[in-house]
């Protein structure tokens, strides 16, 4: 076991991990931050997406010890300080961008990474960026609408109804 | 997954030292290796992470005009840093996996693994790249020896890959939508003295050069030049995603598209 320290959602944290401990295991089981989900555990589905030093990564495909000293942000860090929903989260609610909600933490974190790089993406860019996030309920259209709305753009052109 | 010791050196020399231990293996972004370890298809005793080695990061140009990419450079960095200098390679890197995978996965890890459906090997072969390790330099034509097979020795580390920059190039990938690997991928590179074509995803022997297309395109760099060619289906991969005939057909179609799109 080795000690690992990092900043998660602005707070300094540390804990004992094995070499094989995945970042998602450290977040969920070590820190109790169970908002980050494990869907496939094979880096296909994107339910475990978090930000490490500002970049979207799949927390099931990175070792906790690799995040030593990093700034990590999870879905729990997306709410506003008073506890109300952040802009992207609110847009997911407003546009019904979720049904069962299992993929939503990863969707929101991917959307946040996209908008940080590209504040006004086209619909095609949104769909392309979400290639690594699978949703089995919504058919994606309302997720795309939510992200277009969160970026301050019209949702009217979004393809299917 | 079996447990292991994770080592995080900051220099190539320290990494090579750490790799000399028994059952030690380099770890790039882990986007293939970690899933492989979860399935217990790999069980190294020690993983040596390359992502903290500054001298293996980034893109530069050498005295011969070659684009030199550190082995631990992520696909996202390759996309951004070669966009103006080598758009064919930038476009290839931009389509690997998905954004989160591209933020972790490295060019050295991909090339070392030599997955028969990986993208970078097609670019390496089509440009005549040089794979640089801590021990030696290996020409791409000698490096890719069949599915997952390379001349890399135990503990040998890819530190850099040097790409001659073509006058025009393009990569076309027909994506297997579940894995986002190439069902077939074709990289076409036009140089002053001829054209080279690297094909991935199609052959049971891994990435290969399509010499008949190279010959035809070297005389006439247009999609029509390959439209009359046919690639034998024998030796092509057949699985539930596509038959050997289908893959052979895709090679020709994608080669034509790459020629048309080459810039």
Coordinates of N, CA and C in Angstrom, one line a residue, chain A residues 86-150:
Chain A
X86 N -25.6 23.3 -11.1 CA -24.8 24.1 -12.0 C -25.5 24.2 -13.3
X87 N -25.0 25.1 -14.2 CA -25.6 25.4 -15.4 C -25.9 24.2 -16.3
X88 N -24.9 23.3 -16.4 CA -25.1 22.1 -17.3 C -26.1 21.2 -16.6
X89 N -26.0 21.0 -15.3 CA -26.9 20.1 -14.6 C -28.3 20.6 -14.8
X90 N -28.5 21.9 -14.6 CA -29.9 22.5 -14.7 C -30.4 22.3 -16.1
X91 N -29.5 22.4 -17.1 CA -30.0 22.2 -18.5 C -30.4 20.8 -18.7
X92 N -29.7 19.8 -18.1 CA -30.1 18.4 -18.2 C -31.5 18.2 -17.6
X93 N -31.8 18.9 -16.5 CA -33.1 18.8 -15.9 C -34.2 19.5 -16.8
X94 N -33.8 20.7 -17.3 CA -34.8 21.5 -18.1 C -35.2 20.8 -19.4
X95 N -34.2 20.1 -20.0 CA -34.5 19.5 -21.3 C -34.6 18.0 -21.2
X96 N -34.8 17.5 -20.1 CA -35.1 16.1 -19.9 C -34.0 15.3 -20.5
X97 N -32.7 15.6 -20.2 CA -31.6 15.0 -20.7 C -31.2 13.7 -20.0
X98 N -32.1 13.2 -19.2 CA -31.8 11.9 -18.5 C -33.1 11.2 -18.3
X99 N -33.0 9.9 -18.2 CA -34.1 9.1 -17.8 C -33.7 8.3 -16.5
X100 N -33.0 7.2 -16.7 CA -32.6 6.5 -15.5 C -31.5 7.2 -14.7
X101 N -30.7 8.0 -15.4 CA -29.7 8.8 -14.8 C -28.3 8.2 -14.6
X102 N -28.2 6.9 -15.0 CA -26.9 6.2 -14.7 C -25.7 6.9 -15.4
X103 N -26.0 7.2 -16.7 CA -24.9 7.8 -17.5 C -24.6 9.3 -17.2
X104 N -25.6 9.9 -16.5 CA -25.6 11.4 -16.4 C -24.4 12.0 -15.8
X105 N -23.8 11.4 -14.7 CA -22.5 12.1 -14.2 C -21.5 12.2 -15.3
X106 N -21.3 11.1 -16.1 CA -20.3 11.1 -17.1 C -20.6 12.1 -18.2
X107 N -21.9 12.1 -18.6 CA -22.4 13.0 -19.6 C -22.1 14.5 -19.2
X108 N -22.4 14.8 -18.0 CA -22.3 16.2 -17.5 C -20.8 16.5 -17.5
X109 N -19.9 15.6 -17.0 CA -18.5 15.9 -17.0 C -17.9 16.0 -18.4
X110 N -18.4 15.2 -19.3 CA -17.9 15.3 -20.7 C -18.4 16.6 -21.3
X111 N -19.6 17.0 -21.0 CA -20.2 18.2 -21.5 C -19.4 19.4 -21.0
X112 N -19.0 19.4 -19.7 CA -18.3 20.5 -19.1 C -16.9 20.6 -19.8
X113 N -16.2 19.4 -20.1 CA -14.9 19.5 -20.7 C -15.0 20.0 -22.1
X114 N -16.1 19.6 -22.8 CA -16.3 20.2 -24.2 C -16.5 21.7 -24.1
X115 N -17.4 22.2 -23.3 CA -17.7 23.6 -23.2 C -16.5 24.4 -22.8
X116 N -15.6 23.8 -21.9 CA -14.4 24.5 -21.5 C -13.5 24.8 -22.7
X117 N -13.4 23.8 -23.6 CA -12.6 23.9 -24.8 C -13.3 24.7 -25.9
X118 N -14.6 24.5 -26.0 CA -15.3 25.0 -27.2 C -16.7 25.5 -26.7
X119 N -16.7 26.8 -26.3 CA -17.9 27.3 -25.6 C -19.2 27.3 -26.4
X120 N -19.1 27.3 -27.7 CA -20.3 27.3 -28.5 C -20.2 26.2 -29.6
X121 N -20.2 25.0 -29.2 CA -20.1 23.9 -30.2 C -21.3 23.8 -31.1
X122 N -21.1 23.3 -32.3 CA -22.2 22.9 -33.1 C -22.8 21.6 -32.6
X123 N -24.0 21.3 -33.1 CA -24.7 20.1 -32.8 C -23.8 18.9 -33.1
X124 N -23.2 18.9 -34.3 CA -22.3 17.8 -34.7 C -21.1 17.7 -33.8
X125 N -20.6 18.8 -33.4 CA -19.5 18.7 -32.4 C -19.9 18.1 -31.1
X126 N -21.1 18.5 -30.6 CA -21.6 17.9 -29.4 C -21.7 16.4 -29.5
X127 N -22.3 16.0 -30.6 CA -22.5 14.5 -30.8 C -21.2 13.8 -31.0
X128 N -20.3 14.4 -31.7 CA -18.9 13.8 -31.8 C -18.2 13.7 -30.5
X129 N -18.3 14.7 -29.7 CA -17.6 14.7 -28.4 C -18.2 13.6 -27.5
X130 N -19.4 13.3 -27.6 CA -20.1 12.3 -26.7 C -19.9 10.9 -27.2
X131 N -19.0 10.7 -28.2 CA -18.8 9.3 -28.7 C -18.5 8.3 -27.6
X132 N -17.8 8.7 -26.6 CA -17.4 7.8 -25.5 C -18.3 7.8 -24.3
X133 N -19.5 8.3 -24.5 CA -20.5 8.3 -23.4 C -21.7 7.6 -23.9
X134 N -22.0 6.5 -23.4 CA -23.2 5.7 -23.8 C -24.4 6.0 -22.9
X135 N -25.6 6.2 -23.6 CA -26.9 6.3 -22.9 C -27.8 5.3 -23.5
X136 N -28.4 4.5 -22.7 CA -29.4 3.5 -23.2 C -30.8 3.9 -23.1
X137 N -31.1 5.1 -22.5 CA -32.5 5.5 -22.4 C -32.9 6.6 -23.4
X138 N -32.2 7.6 -23.4 CA -32.7 8.9 -24.0 C -32.7 8.9 -25.6
X139 N -31.8 8.1 -26.2 CA -31.6 8.3 -27.6 C -30.8 9.6 -27.9
X140 N -30.2 10.2 -26.9 CA -29.2 11.3 -27.0 C -29.8 12.6 -27.3
X141 N -31.0 12.7 -28.0 CA -31.4 14.0 -28.5 C -31.6 15.0 -27.4
X142 N -32.2 14.6 -26.3 CA -32.4 15.6 -25.2 C -31.1 15.9 -24.5
X143 N -30.1 15.0 -24.5 CA -28.8 15.3 -24.0 C -28.1 16.4 -24.8
X144 N -28.2 16.2 -26.2 CA -27.6 17.2 -27.1 C -28.3 18.6 -26.9
X145 N -29.6 18.5 -26.8 CA -30.4 19.8 -26.5 C -29.9 20.5 -25.2
X146 N -29.7 19.7 -24.2 CA -29.3 20.2 -22.9 C -28.0 20.9 -23.0
X147 N -27.1 20.3 -23.7 CA -25.7 20.9 -23.9 C -25.7 22.1 -24.7
X148 N -26.6 22.1 -25.8 CA -26.7 23.3 -26.6 C -27.3 24.4 -25.8
X149 N -28.3 24.1 -25.0 CA -28.9 25.1 -24.1 C -27.9 25.6 -23.1
X150 N -27.1 24.7 -22.5 CA -26.1 25.1 -21.5 C -25.0 26.1 -22.1

